[in-house]
mmCIF file of C-alpha atoms in Angstrom:
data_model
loop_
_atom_site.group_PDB
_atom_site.id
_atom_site.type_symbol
_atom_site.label_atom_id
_atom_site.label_comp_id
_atom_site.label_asym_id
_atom_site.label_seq_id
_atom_site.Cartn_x
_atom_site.Cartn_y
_atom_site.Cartn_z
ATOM 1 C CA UNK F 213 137.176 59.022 137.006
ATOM 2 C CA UNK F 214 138.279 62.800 137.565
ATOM 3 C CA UNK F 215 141.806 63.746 138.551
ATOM 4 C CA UNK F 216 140.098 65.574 141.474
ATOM 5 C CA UNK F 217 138.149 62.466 142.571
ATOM 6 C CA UNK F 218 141.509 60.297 142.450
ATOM 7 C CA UNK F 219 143.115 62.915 144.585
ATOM 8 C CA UNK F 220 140.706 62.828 147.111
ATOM 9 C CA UNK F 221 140.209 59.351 147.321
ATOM 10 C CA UNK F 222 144.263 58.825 147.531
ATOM 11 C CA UNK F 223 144.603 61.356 150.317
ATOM 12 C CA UNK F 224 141.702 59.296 152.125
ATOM 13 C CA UNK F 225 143.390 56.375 151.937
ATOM 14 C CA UNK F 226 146.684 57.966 152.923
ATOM 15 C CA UNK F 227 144.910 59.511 156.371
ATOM 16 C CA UNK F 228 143.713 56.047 157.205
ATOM 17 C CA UNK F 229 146.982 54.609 156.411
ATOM 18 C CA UNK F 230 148.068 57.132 158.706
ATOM 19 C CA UNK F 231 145.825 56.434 161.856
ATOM 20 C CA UNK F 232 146.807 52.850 161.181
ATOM 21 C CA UNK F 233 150.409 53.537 161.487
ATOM 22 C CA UNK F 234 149.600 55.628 164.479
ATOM 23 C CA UNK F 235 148.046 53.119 166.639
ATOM 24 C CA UNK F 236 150.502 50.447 165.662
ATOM 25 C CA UNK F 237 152.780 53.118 167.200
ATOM 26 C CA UNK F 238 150.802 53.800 170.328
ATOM 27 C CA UNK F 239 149.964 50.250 170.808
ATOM 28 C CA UNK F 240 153.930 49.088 170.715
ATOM 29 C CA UNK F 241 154.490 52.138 173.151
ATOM 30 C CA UNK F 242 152.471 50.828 175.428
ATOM 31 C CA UNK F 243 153.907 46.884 175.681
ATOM 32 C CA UNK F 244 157.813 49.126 176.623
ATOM 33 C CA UNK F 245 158.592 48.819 180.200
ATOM 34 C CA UNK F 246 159.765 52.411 181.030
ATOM 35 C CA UNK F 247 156.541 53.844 178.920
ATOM 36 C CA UNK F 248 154.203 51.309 180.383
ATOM 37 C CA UNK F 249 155.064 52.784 183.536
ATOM 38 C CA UNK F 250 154.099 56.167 182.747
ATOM 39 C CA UNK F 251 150.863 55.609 180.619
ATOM 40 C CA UNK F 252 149.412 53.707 183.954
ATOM 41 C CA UNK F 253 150.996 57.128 186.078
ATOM 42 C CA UNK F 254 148.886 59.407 183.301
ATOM 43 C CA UNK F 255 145.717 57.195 183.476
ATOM 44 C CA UNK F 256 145.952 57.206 187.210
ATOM 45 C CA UNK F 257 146.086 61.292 186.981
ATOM 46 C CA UNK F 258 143.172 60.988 185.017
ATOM 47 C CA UNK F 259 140.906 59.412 187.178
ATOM 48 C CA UNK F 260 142.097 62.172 189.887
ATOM 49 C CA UNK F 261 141.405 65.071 187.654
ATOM 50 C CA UNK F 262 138.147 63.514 186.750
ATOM 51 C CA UNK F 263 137.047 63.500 190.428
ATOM 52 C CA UNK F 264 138.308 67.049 190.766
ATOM 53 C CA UNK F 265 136.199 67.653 188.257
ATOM 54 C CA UNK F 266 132.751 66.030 189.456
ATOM 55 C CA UNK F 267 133.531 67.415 192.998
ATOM 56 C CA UNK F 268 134.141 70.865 191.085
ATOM 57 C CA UNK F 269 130.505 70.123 189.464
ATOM 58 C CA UNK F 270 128.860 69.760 193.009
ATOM 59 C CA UNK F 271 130.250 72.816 194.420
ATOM 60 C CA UNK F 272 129.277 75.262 191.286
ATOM 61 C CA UNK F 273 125.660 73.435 191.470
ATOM 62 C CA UNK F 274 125.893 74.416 195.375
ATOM 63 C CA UNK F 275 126.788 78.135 194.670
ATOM 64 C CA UNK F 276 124.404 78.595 192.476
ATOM 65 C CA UNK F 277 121.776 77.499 194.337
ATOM 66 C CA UNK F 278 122.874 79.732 197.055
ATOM 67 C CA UNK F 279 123.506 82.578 195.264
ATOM 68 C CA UNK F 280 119.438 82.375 193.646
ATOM 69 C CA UNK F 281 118.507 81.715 197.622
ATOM 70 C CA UNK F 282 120.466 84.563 198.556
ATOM 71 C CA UNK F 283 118.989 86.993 195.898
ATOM 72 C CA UNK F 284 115.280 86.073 196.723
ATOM 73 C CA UNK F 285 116.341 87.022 200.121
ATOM 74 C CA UNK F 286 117.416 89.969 199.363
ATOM 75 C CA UNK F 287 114.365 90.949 197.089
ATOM 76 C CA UNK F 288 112.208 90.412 200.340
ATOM 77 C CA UNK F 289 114.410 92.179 202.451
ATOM 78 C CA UNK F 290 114.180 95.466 199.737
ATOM 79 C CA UNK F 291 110.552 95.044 199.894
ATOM 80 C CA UNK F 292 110.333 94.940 203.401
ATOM 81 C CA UNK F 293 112.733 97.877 203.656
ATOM 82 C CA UNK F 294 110.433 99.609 201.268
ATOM 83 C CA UNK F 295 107.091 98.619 203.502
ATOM 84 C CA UNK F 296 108.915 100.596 206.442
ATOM 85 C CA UNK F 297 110.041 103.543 204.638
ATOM 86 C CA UNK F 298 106.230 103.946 203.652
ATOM 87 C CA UNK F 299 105.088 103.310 207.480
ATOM 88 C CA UNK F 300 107.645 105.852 208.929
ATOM 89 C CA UNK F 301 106.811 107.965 206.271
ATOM 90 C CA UNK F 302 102.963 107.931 206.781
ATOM 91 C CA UNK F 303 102.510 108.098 210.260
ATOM 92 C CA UNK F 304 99.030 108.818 211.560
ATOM 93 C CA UNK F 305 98.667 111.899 212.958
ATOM 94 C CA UNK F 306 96.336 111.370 215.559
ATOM 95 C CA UNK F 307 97.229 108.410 217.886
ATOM 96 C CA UNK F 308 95.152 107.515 220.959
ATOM 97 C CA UNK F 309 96.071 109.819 224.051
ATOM 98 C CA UNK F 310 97.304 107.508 226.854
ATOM 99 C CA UNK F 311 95.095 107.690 229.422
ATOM 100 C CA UNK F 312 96.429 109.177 233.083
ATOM 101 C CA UNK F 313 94.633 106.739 235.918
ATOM 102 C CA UNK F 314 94.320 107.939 239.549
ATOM 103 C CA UNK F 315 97.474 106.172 241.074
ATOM 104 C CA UNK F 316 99.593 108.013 239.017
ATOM 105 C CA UNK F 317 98.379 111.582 239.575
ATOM 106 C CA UNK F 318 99.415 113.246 242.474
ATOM 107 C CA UNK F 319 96.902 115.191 244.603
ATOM 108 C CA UNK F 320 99.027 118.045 244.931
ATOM 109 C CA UNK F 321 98.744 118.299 241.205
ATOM 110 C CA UNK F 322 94.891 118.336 240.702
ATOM 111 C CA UNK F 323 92.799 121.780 241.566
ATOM 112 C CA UNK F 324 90.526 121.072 244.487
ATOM 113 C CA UNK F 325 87.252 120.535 242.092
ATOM 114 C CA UNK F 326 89.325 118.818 239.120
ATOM 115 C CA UNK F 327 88.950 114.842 239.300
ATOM 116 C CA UNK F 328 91.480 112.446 238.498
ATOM 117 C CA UNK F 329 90.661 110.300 235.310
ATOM 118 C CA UNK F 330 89.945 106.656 236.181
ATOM 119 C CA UNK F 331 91.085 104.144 233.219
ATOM 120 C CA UNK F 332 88.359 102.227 232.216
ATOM 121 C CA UNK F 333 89.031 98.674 232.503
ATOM 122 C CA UNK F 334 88.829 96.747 228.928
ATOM 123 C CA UNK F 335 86.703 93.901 229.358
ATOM 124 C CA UNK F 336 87.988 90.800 229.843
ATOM 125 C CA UNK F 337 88.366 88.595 226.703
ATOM 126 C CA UNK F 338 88.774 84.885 226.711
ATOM 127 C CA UNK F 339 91.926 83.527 226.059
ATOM 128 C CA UNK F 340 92.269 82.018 222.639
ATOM 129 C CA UNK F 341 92.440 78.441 222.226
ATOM 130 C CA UNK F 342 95.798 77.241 222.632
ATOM 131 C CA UNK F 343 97.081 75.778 219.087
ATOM 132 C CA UNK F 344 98.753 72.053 219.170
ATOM 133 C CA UNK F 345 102.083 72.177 217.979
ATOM 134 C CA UNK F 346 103.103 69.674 215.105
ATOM 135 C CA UNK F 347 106.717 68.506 215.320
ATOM 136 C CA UNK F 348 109.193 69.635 211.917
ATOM 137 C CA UNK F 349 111.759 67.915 210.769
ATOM 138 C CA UNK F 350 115.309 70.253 211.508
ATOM 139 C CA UNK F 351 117.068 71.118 208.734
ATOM 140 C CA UNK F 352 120.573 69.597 207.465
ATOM 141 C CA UNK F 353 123.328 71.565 208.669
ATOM 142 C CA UNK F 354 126.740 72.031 206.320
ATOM 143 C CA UNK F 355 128.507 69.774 208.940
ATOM 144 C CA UNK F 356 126.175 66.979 208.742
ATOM 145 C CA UNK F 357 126.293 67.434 204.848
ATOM 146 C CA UNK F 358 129.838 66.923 204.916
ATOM 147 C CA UNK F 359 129.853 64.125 207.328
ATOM 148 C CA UNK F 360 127.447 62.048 204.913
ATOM 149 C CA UNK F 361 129.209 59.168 202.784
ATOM 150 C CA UNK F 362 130.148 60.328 199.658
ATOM 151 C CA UNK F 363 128.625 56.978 198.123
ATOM 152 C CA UNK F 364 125.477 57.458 199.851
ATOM 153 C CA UNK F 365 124.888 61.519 198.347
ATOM 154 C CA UNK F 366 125.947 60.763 195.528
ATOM 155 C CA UNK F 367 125.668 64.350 192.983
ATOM 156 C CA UNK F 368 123.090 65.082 195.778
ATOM 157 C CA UNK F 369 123.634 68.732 197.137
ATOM 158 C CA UNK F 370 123.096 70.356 200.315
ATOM 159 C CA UNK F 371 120.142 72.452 199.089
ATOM 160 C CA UNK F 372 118.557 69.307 197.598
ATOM 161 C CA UNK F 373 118.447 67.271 200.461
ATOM 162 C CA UNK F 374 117.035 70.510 202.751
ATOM 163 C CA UNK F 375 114.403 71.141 200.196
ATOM 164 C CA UNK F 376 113.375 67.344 200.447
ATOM 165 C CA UNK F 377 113.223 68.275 204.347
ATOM 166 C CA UNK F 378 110.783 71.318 203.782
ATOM 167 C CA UNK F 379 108.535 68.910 201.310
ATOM 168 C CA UNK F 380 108.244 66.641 204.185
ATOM 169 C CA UNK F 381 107.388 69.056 206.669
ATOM 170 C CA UNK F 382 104.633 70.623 204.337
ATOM 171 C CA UNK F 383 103.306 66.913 204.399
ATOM 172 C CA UNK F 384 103.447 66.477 208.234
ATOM 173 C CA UNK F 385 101.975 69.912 209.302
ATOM 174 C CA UNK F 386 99.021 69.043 206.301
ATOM 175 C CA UNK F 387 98.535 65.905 207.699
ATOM 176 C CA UNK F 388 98.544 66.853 211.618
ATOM 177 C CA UNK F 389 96.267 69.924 210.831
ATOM 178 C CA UNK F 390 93.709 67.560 209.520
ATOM 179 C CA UNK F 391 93.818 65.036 212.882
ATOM 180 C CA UNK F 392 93.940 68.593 215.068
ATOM 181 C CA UNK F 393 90.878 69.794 213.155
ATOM 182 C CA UNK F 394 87.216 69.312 215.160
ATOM 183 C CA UNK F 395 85.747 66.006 213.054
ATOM 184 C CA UNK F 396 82.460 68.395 212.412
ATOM 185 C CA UNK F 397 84.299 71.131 210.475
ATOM 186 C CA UNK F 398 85.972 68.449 208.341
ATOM 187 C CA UNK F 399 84.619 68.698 204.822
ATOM 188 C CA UNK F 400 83.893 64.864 203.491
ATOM 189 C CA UNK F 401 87.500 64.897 201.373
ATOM 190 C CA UNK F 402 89.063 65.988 205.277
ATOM 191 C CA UNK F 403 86.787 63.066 207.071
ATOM 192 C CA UNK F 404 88.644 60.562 204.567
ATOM 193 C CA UNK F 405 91.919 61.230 205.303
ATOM 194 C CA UNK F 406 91.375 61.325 208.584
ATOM 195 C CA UNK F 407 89.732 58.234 209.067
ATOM 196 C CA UNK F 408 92.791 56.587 206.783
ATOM 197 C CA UNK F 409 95.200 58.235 208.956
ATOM 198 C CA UNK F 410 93.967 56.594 212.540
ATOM 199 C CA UNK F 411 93.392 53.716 210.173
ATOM 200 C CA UNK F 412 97.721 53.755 209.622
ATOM 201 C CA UNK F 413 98.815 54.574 213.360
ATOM 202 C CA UNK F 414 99.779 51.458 215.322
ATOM 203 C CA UNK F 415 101.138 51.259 219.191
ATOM 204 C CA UNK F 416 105.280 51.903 217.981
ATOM 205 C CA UNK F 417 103.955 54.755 216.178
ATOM 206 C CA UNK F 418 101.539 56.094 219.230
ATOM 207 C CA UNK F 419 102.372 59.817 220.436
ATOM 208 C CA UNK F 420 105.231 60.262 217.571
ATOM 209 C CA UNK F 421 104.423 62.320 214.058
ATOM 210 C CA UNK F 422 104.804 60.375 210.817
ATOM 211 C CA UNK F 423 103.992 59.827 206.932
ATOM 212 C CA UNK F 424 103.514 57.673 204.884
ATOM 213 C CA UNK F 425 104.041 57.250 200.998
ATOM 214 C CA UNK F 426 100.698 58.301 200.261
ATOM 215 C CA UNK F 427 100.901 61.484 202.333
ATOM 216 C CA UNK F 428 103.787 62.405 200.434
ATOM 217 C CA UNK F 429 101.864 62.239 197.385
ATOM 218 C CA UNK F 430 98.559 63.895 198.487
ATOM 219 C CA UNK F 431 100.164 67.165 199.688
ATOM 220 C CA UNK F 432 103.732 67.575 198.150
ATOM 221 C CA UNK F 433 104.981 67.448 194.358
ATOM 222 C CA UNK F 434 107.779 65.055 195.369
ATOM 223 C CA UNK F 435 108.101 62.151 193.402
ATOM 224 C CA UNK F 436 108.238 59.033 194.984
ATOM 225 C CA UNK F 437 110.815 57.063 192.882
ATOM 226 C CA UNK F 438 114.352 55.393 193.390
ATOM 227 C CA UNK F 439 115.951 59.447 194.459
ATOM 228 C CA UNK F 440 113.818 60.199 197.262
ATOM 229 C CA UNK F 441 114.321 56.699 198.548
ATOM 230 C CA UNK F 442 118.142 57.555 198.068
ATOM 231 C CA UNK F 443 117.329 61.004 199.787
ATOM 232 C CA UNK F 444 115.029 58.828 202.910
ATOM 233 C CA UNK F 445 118.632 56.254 203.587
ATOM 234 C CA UNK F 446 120.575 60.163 203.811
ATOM 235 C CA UNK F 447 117.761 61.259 206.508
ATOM 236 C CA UNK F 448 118.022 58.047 208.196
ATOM 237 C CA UNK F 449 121.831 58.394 208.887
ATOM 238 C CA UNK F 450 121.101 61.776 209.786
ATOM 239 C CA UNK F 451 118.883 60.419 212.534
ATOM 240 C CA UNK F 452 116.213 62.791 211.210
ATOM 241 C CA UNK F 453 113.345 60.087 210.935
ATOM 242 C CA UNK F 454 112.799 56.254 211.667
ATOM 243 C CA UNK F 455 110.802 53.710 209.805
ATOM 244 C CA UNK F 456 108.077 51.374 211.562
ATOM 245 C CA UNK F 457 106.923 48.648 209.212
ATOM 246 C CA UNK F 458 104.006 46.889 209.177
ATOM 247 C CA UNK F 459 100.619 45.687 207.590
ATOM 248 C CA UNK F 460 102.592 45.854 203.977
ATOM 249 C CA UNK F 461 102.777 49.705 205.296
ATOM 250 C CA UNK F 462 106.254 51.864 205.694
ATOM 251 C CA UNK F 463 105.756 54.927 208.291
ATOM 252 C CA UNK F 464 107.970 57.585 208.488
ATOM 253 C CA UNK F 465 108.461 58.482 211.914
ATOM 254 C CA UNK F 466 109.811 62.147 212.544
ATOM 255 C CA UNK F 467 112.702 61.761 215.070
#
């Protein structure tokens, strides 16, 4: 065997000597009264700092979520600035002259032969069809966000949970549209849902807006796994929808 190779096989056995000799140390430390009492003080600072930490985790997820909400806002606003600009900055120049009718002219002002212009009346159009309203679900607010039970959000943030919200009421407004829509307009993918939806409503769920899984699944990208369930308990003690079981079915009802 080389000189080199016995050197570096004696220095290995000399570092685990080492470690050895190191956690005999640590381990006698820790059966001492006085330094007992401090090792259980540092691992008790440790589980503090490591909550600082996860807490600290939350809130830097949180700004940066609002900080990319905040700079898509303010793209749209620059393009809608920029929309105006153009609009100012290309008005027409001939508008439609207002017209002057007869009650407003005086007769003092008009020559003897000069008639007063009569408006025309427009003709009467019918008033548009007045459009059903479908109920949304309101938004979390940053109170109710902090009033939730830590245990029950979890690493969920405030963002998540609203953006859950806005899935839902894509699904609702999808769904509603379809049972709003004239049956002989409906295309035969339309007729299907709707006849499944009447098919799922049941007297607790008569006059109120709901979902169901399958909804969720036919107009959002949510998944429908162990999270959103989590996410469904967190809308529930926010009072922002009900459930009405029955027939092996779970309705969300929009509160």
């Amino acid at each position: 065997m080389a000189s080199s190779d016995l050197e570096q096989l004696c220095a290995h056995v000399n570092e685990k000597i080492g470690n050895i000799k190191k956690t005999l140390s640590l381990r006698n430390c820790g059966q001492e009264p006085t330094l007992k009492t401090i090792l259980n003080k540092i691992g008790d600072e440790i589980i503090v700092v490591n909550e600082l930490l996860n807490k600290l985790e939350l809130e830097i997820e949180y700004q940066e979520q609002t900080n990319s909400s905040l700079k898509e806002l303010c793209e749209s606003l620059e393009e809608d600035y920029k929309d105006v600009e153009h609009l100012r900055e290309n008005i027409p120049s001939h508008l439609p002259q207002v017209t002057v009718t007869q009650s407003s002219v005086k007769g003092s002002d008009l020559g003897p032969e000069e008639p007063a212009k009569v408006e025309e009346r427009a003709p009467i159009k019918k008033p548009p069809k007045e459009q059903r309203s479908i109920k949304e679900m309101p938004f979390i607010t940053c109170d109710e966000f902090n009033g939730i039970p830590a245990y029950m959000k979890s690493r969920l943030t405030y963002c998540q949970i609203n953006d859950v919200i806005k899935e839902i009421n894509k699904a609702v407004i999808s769904k509603y549209k379809i049972l709003h829509q004239p049956k002989k307009s409906m295309n035969s993918v339309a007729r299907n849902l709707y006849h499944r939806f009447i098919d799922e409503e049941t007297k607790d769920t008569k006059g109120h807006y709901f979902i169901v899984e399958a909804d969720i699944k036919e107009f959002t990208t949510l998944k429908v796994d162990k999270k959103f369930h989590v996410l469904l308990n967190i809308l529930r003690h926010c009072r922002r929808l009900s459930e009405v079981r029955g027939g092996g079915l779970t309705r969300y009802v929009i509160t």
